[in-house]
CSV table of C-alpha atoms and ligand atoms in Angstrom, one decimal:
chain,number,residue,atom,x,y,z
A,1,MET,CA,39.0,8.3,-18.7
A,2,PRO,CA,36.3,11.0,-18.2
A,3,GLN,CA,36.9,14.4,-19.9
A,4,ARG,CA,37.0,17.4,-17.7
A,5,HIS,CA,33.6,18.9,-17.6
A,6,PRO,CA,33.2,22.5,-18.8
A,7,ALA,CA,31.5,23.4,-15.5
A,8,LEU,CA,34.7,22.7,-13.6
A,9,PRO,CA,35.8,25.7,-11.5
A,10,ALA,CA,39.3,27.0,-12.0
A,11,ASP,CA,40.6,25.5,-8.8
A,12,ALA,CA,39.8,22.0,-10.1
A,13,ASP,CA,42.4,22.5,-12.8
A,14,ALA,CA,45.3,21.5,-10.7
A,15,ILE,CA,44.5,17.8,-10.9
A,16,THR,CA,41.7,15.7,-12.4
A,17,GLU,CA,39.9,13.3,-10.3
A,18,GLU,CA,40.9,10.4,-12.3
A,19,ALA,CA,44.5,11.3,-11.6
A,20,VAL,CA,43.7,11.6,-7.9
A,21,TYR,CA,42.3,8.1,-7.9
A,22,ARG,CA,45.2,6.6,-9.8
A,23,ASP,CA,47.6,8.3,-7.5
A,24,ARG,CA,45.8,6.9,-4.4
A,25,ARG,CA,46.2,3.4,-5.9
A,26,ARG,CA,49.8,4.0,-6.9
A,27,LEU,CA,50.6,5.0,-3.4
A,28,LEU,CA,49.0,1.9,-2.1
A,29,ALA,CA,51.1,-0.2,-4.4
A,30,ALA,CA,54.2,1.5,-3.0
A,31,PHE,CA,53.2,1.5,0.6
A,32,GLY,CA,50.5,-1.1,1.1
A,33,LEU,CA,53.2,-3.8,1.1
A,34,LEU,CA,54.6,-2.5,4.4
A,35,PRO,CA,52.0,-3.2,7.0
A,36,THR,CA,54.1,-1.8,9.8
A,37,LEU,CA,53.9,1.7,8.3
A,38,GLY,CA,50.8,2.1,10.4
A,39,LEU,CA,52.7,2.8,13.5
A,40,ALA,CA,52.6,6.6,12.9
A,41,GLY,CA,48.9,6.4,12.5
A,42,CYS,CA,47.9,6.5,16.2
A,43,SER,CA,47.8,9.9,17.7
A,44,GLU,CA,49.5,10.3,21.0
A,45,ALA,CA,47.8,13.3,22.4
A,46,ALA,CA,44.2,13.4,23.5
A,47,PRO,CA,42.0,16.0,21.8
A,48,PRO,CA,39.9,18.3,24.0
A,49,ALA,CA,36.7,16.6,25.3
A,50,SER,CA,33.7,18.0,23.6
A,51,LYS,CA,30.6,19.4,25.4
A,52,ALA,CA,28.4,19.1,22.4
A,53,VAL,CA,24.7,19.7,22.6
A,54,VAL,CA,22.4,18.9,19.7
A,55,THR,CA,18.7,19.3,20.1
A,56,PRO,CA,16.4,16.6,18.7
A,57,ALA,CA,15.0,19.2,16.2
A,58,GLN,CA,18.5,20.1,15.0
A,59,ALA,CA,19.4,16.5,14.6
A,60,LYS,CA,16.2,15.8,12.7
A,61,SER,CA,16.8,18.6,10.2
A,62,GLY,CA,19.7,16.6,9.0
A,63,PHE,CA,17.9,13.3,8.6
A,64,ARG,CA,16.8,14.1,5.0
A,65,THR,CA,17.7,16.4,2.2
A,66,ALA,CA,15.6,17.5,-0.8
A,67,GLU,CA,18.6,17.4,-3.0
A,68,GLU,CA,18.4,15.2,-6.0
A,69,GLN,CA,19.2,11.6,-5.1
A,70,THR,CA,21.8,9.5,-6.8
A,71,ARG,CA,20.4,6.8,-9.0
A,72,GLU,CA,20.5,3.3,-7.4
A,73,LEU,CA,22.4,2.1,-10.4
A,74,ASP,CA,25.2,4.6,-9.8
A,75,ALA,CA,25.3,4.1,-6.0
A,76,THR,CA,25.6,0.3,-6.5
A,77,THR,CA,28.1,0.2,-9.4
A,78,TYR,CA,30.6,3.0,-8.5
A,79,ASN,CA,32.1,1.8,-5.2
A,80,ASN,CA,35.1,1.8,-3.0
A,81,PHE,CA,35.4,-1.6,-1.3
A,82,TYR,CA,39.0,-2.7,-1.6
A,83,GLU,CA,38.2,-6.1,-0.2
A,84,PHE,CA,36.6,-6.7,-3.6
A,85,GLY,CA,39.1,-4.9,-5.8
A,86,THR,CA,40.4,-1.3,-6.3
A,87,ASN,CA,38.5,-0.4,-9.5
A,88,LYS,CA,35.3,1.5,-9.0
A,89,ASP,CA,33.3,-1.3,-10.8
A,90,ASP,CA,35.2,-4.2,-9.2
A,91,PRO,CA,32.9,-4.5,-6.1
A,92,ALA,CA,29.7,-4.6,-8.2
A,93,ASN,CA,31.2,-7.1,-10.7
A,94,ALA,CA,32.6,-9.4,-8.1
A,95,PRO,CA,30.9,-12.8,-7.6
A,96,LYS,CA,28.5,-12.8,-4.7
A,97,THR,CA,30.9,-14.7,-2.4
A,98,LEU,CA,30.2,-12.8,0.9
A,99,ARG,CA,28.1,-15.0,3.2
A,100,THR,CA,25.9,-12.5,5.1
A,101,LYS,CA,23.7,-15.1,6.8
A,102,PRO,CA,24.5,-16.0,9.5
A,103,TRP,CA,26.4,-12.8,10.5
A,104,SER,CA,27.5,-11.9,14.0
A,105,VAL,CA,29.2,-8.9,15.5
A,106,ALA,CA,31.5,-9.1,18.5
A,107,VAL,CA,31.0,-6.1,20.8
A,108,GLY,CA,33.6,-5.7,23.6
A,109,GLY,CA,36.1,-3.5,25.3
A,110,HIS,CA,35.1,-1.0,28.0
A,111,CYS,CA,31.5,-1.9,28.5
A,112,ALA,CA,29.5,-3.7,31.1
A,113,ARG,CA,27.8,-6.1,28.8
A,114,PRO,CA,30.2,-7.4,26.1
A,115,GLY,CA,29.1,-10.2,23.8
A,116,THR,CA,29.0,-11.7,20.3
A,117,LEU,CA,25.5,-11.3,18.9
A,118,ALA,CA,23.8,-12.5,15.8
A,119,LEU,CA,22.9,-9.5,13.6
A,120,GLU,CA,19.2,-10.1,14.3
A,121,ASP,CA,19.8,-9.9,18.0
A,122,LEU,CA,22.1,-6.9,17.7
A,123,LEU,CA,19.3,-5.0,16.0
A,124,LYS,CA,16.3,-6.6,17.8
A,125,GLY,CA,13.5,-4.0,18.6
A,126,LEU,CA,15.2,-1.3,16.6
A,127,PRO,CA,13.1,-0.7,13.4
A,128,PRO,CA,15.1,0.6,10.5
A,129,GLN,CA,14.7,4.3,9.8
A,130,GLU,CA,15.2,6.0,6.5
A,131,ARG,CA,18.0,8.7,6.3
A,132,ILE,CA,18.7,10.5,3.1
A,133,TYR,CA,22.3,11.7,3.5
A,134,ARG,CA,24.9,13.3,1.3
A,135,MET,CA,28.1,11.2,1.1
A,136,ARG,CA,31.4,12.9,0.1
A,137,CYS,CA,34.3,10.7,-0.8
A,138,VAL,CA,37.8,12.1,0.0
A,139,GLU,CA,38.6,11.6,-3.7
A,140,GLY,CA,36.2,14.5,-4.7
A,141,TRP,CA,32.9,12.9,-5.7
A,142,SER,CA,29.7,12.8,-3.8
A,143,MET,CA,26.3,11.1,-3.8
A,144,VAL,CA,22.9,11.5,-2.1
A,145,ILE,CA,21.7,8.1,-0.8
A,146,PRO,CA,18.6,6.9,0.9
A,147,TRP,CA,19.8,4.6,3.6
A,148,LEU,CA,18.0,2.3,6.0
A,149,GLY,CA,19.4,1.8,9.4
A,150,VAL,CA,19.4,2.4,13.1
A,151,PRO,CA,21.1,5.1,15.1
A,152,LEU,CA,24.5,3.7,16.2
A,153,ALA,CA,23.8,5.2,19.7
A,154,ASP,CA,20.8,2.9,20.2
A,155,VAL,CA,22.9,-0.1,19.5
A,156,LEU,CA,25.9,1.0,21.6
A,157,LYS,CA,23.9,1.9,24.7
A,158,ARG,CA,22.7,-1.7,25.0
A,159,PHE,CA,26.3,-2.7,25.9
A,160,GLU,CA,26.6,-0.1,28.6
A,161,PRO,CA,29.9,1.6,27.8
A,162,THR,CA,31.9,2.6,30.8
A,163,SER,CA,33.6,6.0,31.4
A,164,LYS,CA,36.8,4.5,29.9
A,165,ALA,CA,35.1,4.2,26.5
A,166,LYS,CA,36.5,7.3,24.9
A,167,TYR,CA,36.4,5.9,21.4
A,168,VAL,CA,34.7,3.2,19.4
A,169,ALA,CA,36.8,1.0,17.1
A,170,PHE,CA,35.2,-0.9,14.1
A,171,THR,CA,36.6,-3.8,12.2
A,172,SER,CA,35.5,-5.2,8.8
A,173,LEU,CA,35.5,-8.9,7.9
A,174,ALA,CA,38.7,-9.9,6.2
A,175,ASP,CA,38.2,-13.4,4.8
A,176,PRO,CA,40.2,-14.1,1.6
A,177,ARG,CA,37.8,-16.9,0.7
A,178,GLN,CA,34.9,-14.4,0.7
A,179,MET,CA,36.7,-11.3,-0.3
A,180,PRO,CA,39.2,-11.7,-3.2
A,181,GLY,CA,40.8,-8.3,-2.6
A,182,VAL,CA,42.0,-9.3,0.8
A,183,ARG,CA,44.6,-11.6,-0.9
A,184,VAL,CA,46.3,-8.4,-2.1
A,185,PRO,CA,48.0,-6.2,0.4
A,186,THR,CA,46.4,-2.9,-0.8
A,187,LEU,CA,45.7,-2.1,2.8
A,188,ASP,CA,46.8,-3.6,6.1
A,189,TRP,CA,43.7,-5.9,6.6
A,190,PRO,CA,41.3,-6.0,8.2
A,191,TYR,CA,39.9,-2.6,7.3
A,192,ARG,CA,39.6,-0.5,10.5
A,193,GLU,CA,37.8,2.6,11.4
A,194,GLY,CA,36.9,4.6,14.6
A,195,LEU,CA,35.0,7.4,16.1
A,196,ARG,CA,35.2,9.4,19.3
A,197,ILE,CA,32.4,8.2,21.6
A,198,ASP,CA,30.4,11.5,21.2
A,199,GLU,CA,30.7,11.2,17.4
A,200,ALA,CA,29.5,7.6,17.7
A,201,MET,CA,26.6,8.6,19.9
A,202,HIS,CA,25.5,11.5,17.7
A,203,PRO,CA,22.0,11.1,16.3
A,204,LEU,CA,23.2,11.5,12.7
A,205,THR,CA,25.5,8.5,13.0
A,206,LEU,CA,23.8,5.5,11.4
A,207,LEU,CA,24.4,1.8,11.4
A,208,ALA,CA,23.0,1.0,8.0
A,209,THR,CA,21.5,-2.3,6.9
A,210,GLY,CA,19.9,-1.1,3.7
A,211,MET,CA,19.6,1.4,0.9
A,212,TYR,CA,16.9,2.3,-1.6
A,213,GLY,CA,14.4,0.4,0.5
A,214,LYS,CA,16.3,-2.9,0.2
A,215,ALA,CA,18.9,-4.8,2.1
A,216,LEU,CA,22.5,-3.5,1.4
A,217,PRO,CA,24.1,-5.2,-1.6
A,218,GLN,CA,27.4,-6.9,-1.1
A,219,GLN,CA,29.3,-4.0,-2.9
A,220,ASN,CA,27.8,-1.4,-0.5
A,221,GLY,CA,28.9,-3.2,2.7
A,222,ALA,CA,26.4,-5.9,3.4
A,223,PRO,CA,25.0,-6.7,5.9
A,224,LEU,CA,26.0,-3.9,8.2
A,225,ARG,CA,28.0,-0.7,7.6
A,226,LEU,CA,28.6,2.6,9.2
A,227,VAL,CA,27.4,5.9,7.7
A,228,VAL,CA,28.8,9.2,9.2
A,229,PRO,CA,27.5,11.9,6.8
A,230,TRP,CA,29.7,14.8,7.9
A,231,LYS,CA,32.9,12.8,7.4
A,232,TYR,CA,34.7,11.6,4.3
A,233,GLY,CA,33.3,8.4,2.9
A,234,PHE,CA,36.2,6.2,4.1
A,235,LYS,CA,34.9,6.5,7.7
A,236,GLY,CA,31.9,4.5,6.6
A,237,ILE,CA,33.4,1.1,7.2
A,238,LYS,CA,31.6,-1.8,5.5
A,239,SER,CA,30.7,-5.4,6.5
A,240,ILE,CA,31.4,-4.8,10.2
A,241,VAL,CA,32.2,-7.8,12.4
A,242,ALA,CA,33.6,-6.1,15.6
A,243,ILE,CA,32.8,-3.0,17.6
A,244,THR,CA,35.1,-2.3,20.5
A,245,PHE,CA,35.0,0.4,23.2
A,246,VAL,CA,38.5,1.7,23.7
A,247,GLU,CA,40.2,4.3,25.8
A,248,ARG,CA,42.8,5.5,23.2
A,249,MET,CA,42.3,6.7,19.7
A,250,PRO,CA,42.1,3.6,17.6
A,251,LYS,CA,44.1,2.8,14.4
A,252,THR,CA,42.2,3.5,11.2
A,253,SER,CA,43.1,2.0,7.9
A,254,TRP,CA,43.6,5.0,5.7
A,255,ASN,CA,45.5,6.9,8.4
A,256,MET,CA,47.7,3.8,8.9
A,257,SER,CA,48.4,3.7,5.1
A,258,GLN,CA,49.0,7.4,4.7
A,259,PRO,CA,49.1,9.3,8.0
A,260,SER,CA,50.0,12.7,6.4
A,261,GLU,CA,47.0,12.5,4.0
A,262,TYR,CA,44.2,10.9,6.0
A,263,GLY,CA,43.5,11.9,9.6
A,264,PHE,CA,41.5,10.2,12.3
A,265,TYR,CA,38.7,12.8,12.2
A,266,SER,CA,38.4,13.3,8.5
A,267,ASN,CA,35.5,15.7,8.8
A,268,VAL,CA,34.6,17.1,5.4
A,269,ASN,CA,36.4,20.4,5.2
A,270,PRO,CA,36.8,22.5,2.0
A,271,ALA,CA,39.3,24.7,3.8
A,272,VAL,CA,41.8,21.8,4.3
A,273,ASP,CA,43.1,20.5,1.0
A,274,HIS,CA,44.3,17.0,0.7
A,275,PRO,CA,48.1,17.3,0.3
A,276,ARG,CA,47.7,16.3,-3.4
A,277,TRP,CA,44.4,17.9,-4.4
A,278,SER,CA,41.8,20.5,-3.6
A,279,GLN,CA,38.8,19.7,-1.4
A,280,LYS,CA,37.0,22.9,-2.3
A,281,SER,CA,34.6,21.3,-4.7
A,282,GLU,CA,33.1,17.9,-5.5
A,283,ARG,CA,31.6,16.0,-8.5
A,284,ARG,CA,28.0,15.4,-7.5
A,285,ILE,CA,26.8,12.1,-9.0
A,286,ALA,CA,23.0,12.5,-8.6
A,287,GLY,CA,19.8,12.6,-10.6
A,288,SER,CA,20.5,12.1,-14.3
A,289,ALA,CA,24.2,13.0,-13.8
A,290,SER,CA,26.0,9.7,-14.0
A,291,LYS,CA,29.6,9.3,-12.9
A,292,LEU,CA,30.7,10.5,-16.4
A,293,PHE,CA,28.6,13.7,-16.5
A,294,ALA,CA,28.3,14.9,-12.9
A,295,GLU,CA,29.1,18.6,-12.4
A,296,ARG,CA,31.3,20.1,-9.7
A,297,ILE,CA,29.6,21.9,-6.9
A,298,PRO,CA,31.2,23.6,-3.8
A,299,THR,CA,32.0,21.4,-0.9
A,300,ARG,CA,30.5,22.5,2.4
A,301,PRO,CA,32.0,22.4,5.9
A,302,PHE,CA,31.1,19.2,7.6
A,303,ASN,CA,29.4,18.2,4.3
A,304,GLY,CA,26.5,20.6,5.0
A,305,TYR,CA,25.9,19.2,8.6
A,306,ALA,CA,27.7,22.0,10.5
A,307,GLU,CA,24.5,23.0,12.3
A,308,GLN,CA,24.2,19.5,13.7
A,309,VAL,CA,27.9,18.6,14.4
A,310,ALA,CA,30.1,21.7,14.6
A,311,SER,CA,29.7,21.9,18.4
A,312,LEU,CA,31.4,18.5,18.7
A,313,TYR,CA,34.6,20.1,17.7
A,314,ALA,CA,34.4,23.4,19.6
A,315,GLY,CA,37.9,24.5,20.7
A,316,MET,CA,39.7,22.1,18.3
A,317,ASP,CA,42.0,23.3,15.6
A,318,LEU,CA,40.4,21.6,12.6
A,319,LYS,CA,43.6,22.1,10.5
A,320,LYS,CA,45.6,20.1,13.1
A,321,TRP,CA,42.9,17.5,14.0
A,322,PHE,CA,42.1,16.7,10.3
B,1,MTE,N1,35.7,-2.3,4.6
B,1,MTE,C1,35.7,-1.2,3.8
B,1,MTE,N2,34.9,-0.2,4.0
B,1,MTE,C2,35.0,0.9,3.2
B,1,MTE,C3,35.9,1.0,2.1
B,1,MTE,C4,36.7,-0.2,1.9
B,1,MTE,O1,37.5,-0.2,0.9
B,1,MTE,N3,36.6,-1.3,2.7
B,1,MTE,N4,35.9,2.1,1.3
B,1,MTE,C5,35.4,3.3,2.0
B,1,MTE,C6,35.3,4.5,1.0
B,1,MTE,S1,36.8,5.2,0.5
B,1,MTE,C7,34.1,5.0,0.7
B,1,MTE,S2,34.0,6.4,-0.3
B,1,MTE,C8,32.8,4.3,1.0
B,1,MTE,C9,32.1,4.0,-0.3
B,1,MTE,O2,30.8,3.5,0.0
B,1,MTE,P1,29.8,3.0,-1.2
B,1,MTE,O3,30.6,2.2,-2.1
B,1,MTE,O4,28.7,2.3,-0.5
B,1,MTE,O5,29.4,4.3,-1.8
B,1,MTE,O6,33.0,3.1,1.7
B,1,MTE,C10,34.1,3.1,2.7
B,1,MTE,N5,34.1,1.9,3.5
B,2,MO,MO1,36.1,7.3,-0.3
């Protein structure tokens, strides 16, 4: 177990991150066996519709950061991908059983052109762009990762969503033959995530196919995963097989598992503590700082992307819509 680093601020004393992580797993053991618990996860009321405006220049200023990057070795060996086990090194150590070729994605719901497409066709004509984003896990650690991918908006527009498409729901593969963790009811499989349509269409929202100049490794969500840099890492659903335009706020896995602890929005917010730990600071795993020696730094609203995304939430009480 890592020792508490001397650079820890006082507010981090309440609970060590290792304890947070063990606690998250213990809760899963207690509640994950009850798949119907998810009922409380869907919010009934509709949030205010946003009138967000983000200029191309504003958006672009978030596409990269000069902050020290996380070493590829750390980003590919310290993972959360419960379909391959709940220990941080389980996903990297798992046999390479995920068959990513061929891979197809079913796109449907409220759109004029639904269809199931081979991954190559889904991304046809959209060259991968590099985005260097901060990623902040709800557990209190963060990384800076160079992704390769395409703006989710460019993909979604091809399906011509209708005015009923208020949200976008995403589903991961859940095949016990390819993903050993799916044989264990740690979550109500398949892993599910969702975004409001304007969040999905935001220029920062990336459908990633690679990282560090290469294709995504299995443990990071090959062959296709979501990256939403202003939200907690669990919104970045991996190994996506379905994208659905829906009218109502979709169910999302961590919210289904623990509705009082993980909201639908899950915007990074140092002012809203997790019920069991502070979110004011984070352990930055970057540069020479490995997972064992990373120092804590302050967590920023919207993970430092407030200039680009705060307008999406104008008029919303971010304590209520957490
Ligand atoms: N399908 C699926 N997607 C997932 C997860 C998961 O367990 N299953 N974990 C999430 C969490 S909690 C985080 S922090 C990120 C971690 O991404 P990384 O391992 O590539 O850093 O993936 C997210 N996407
Ligand atoms: Mo996470």
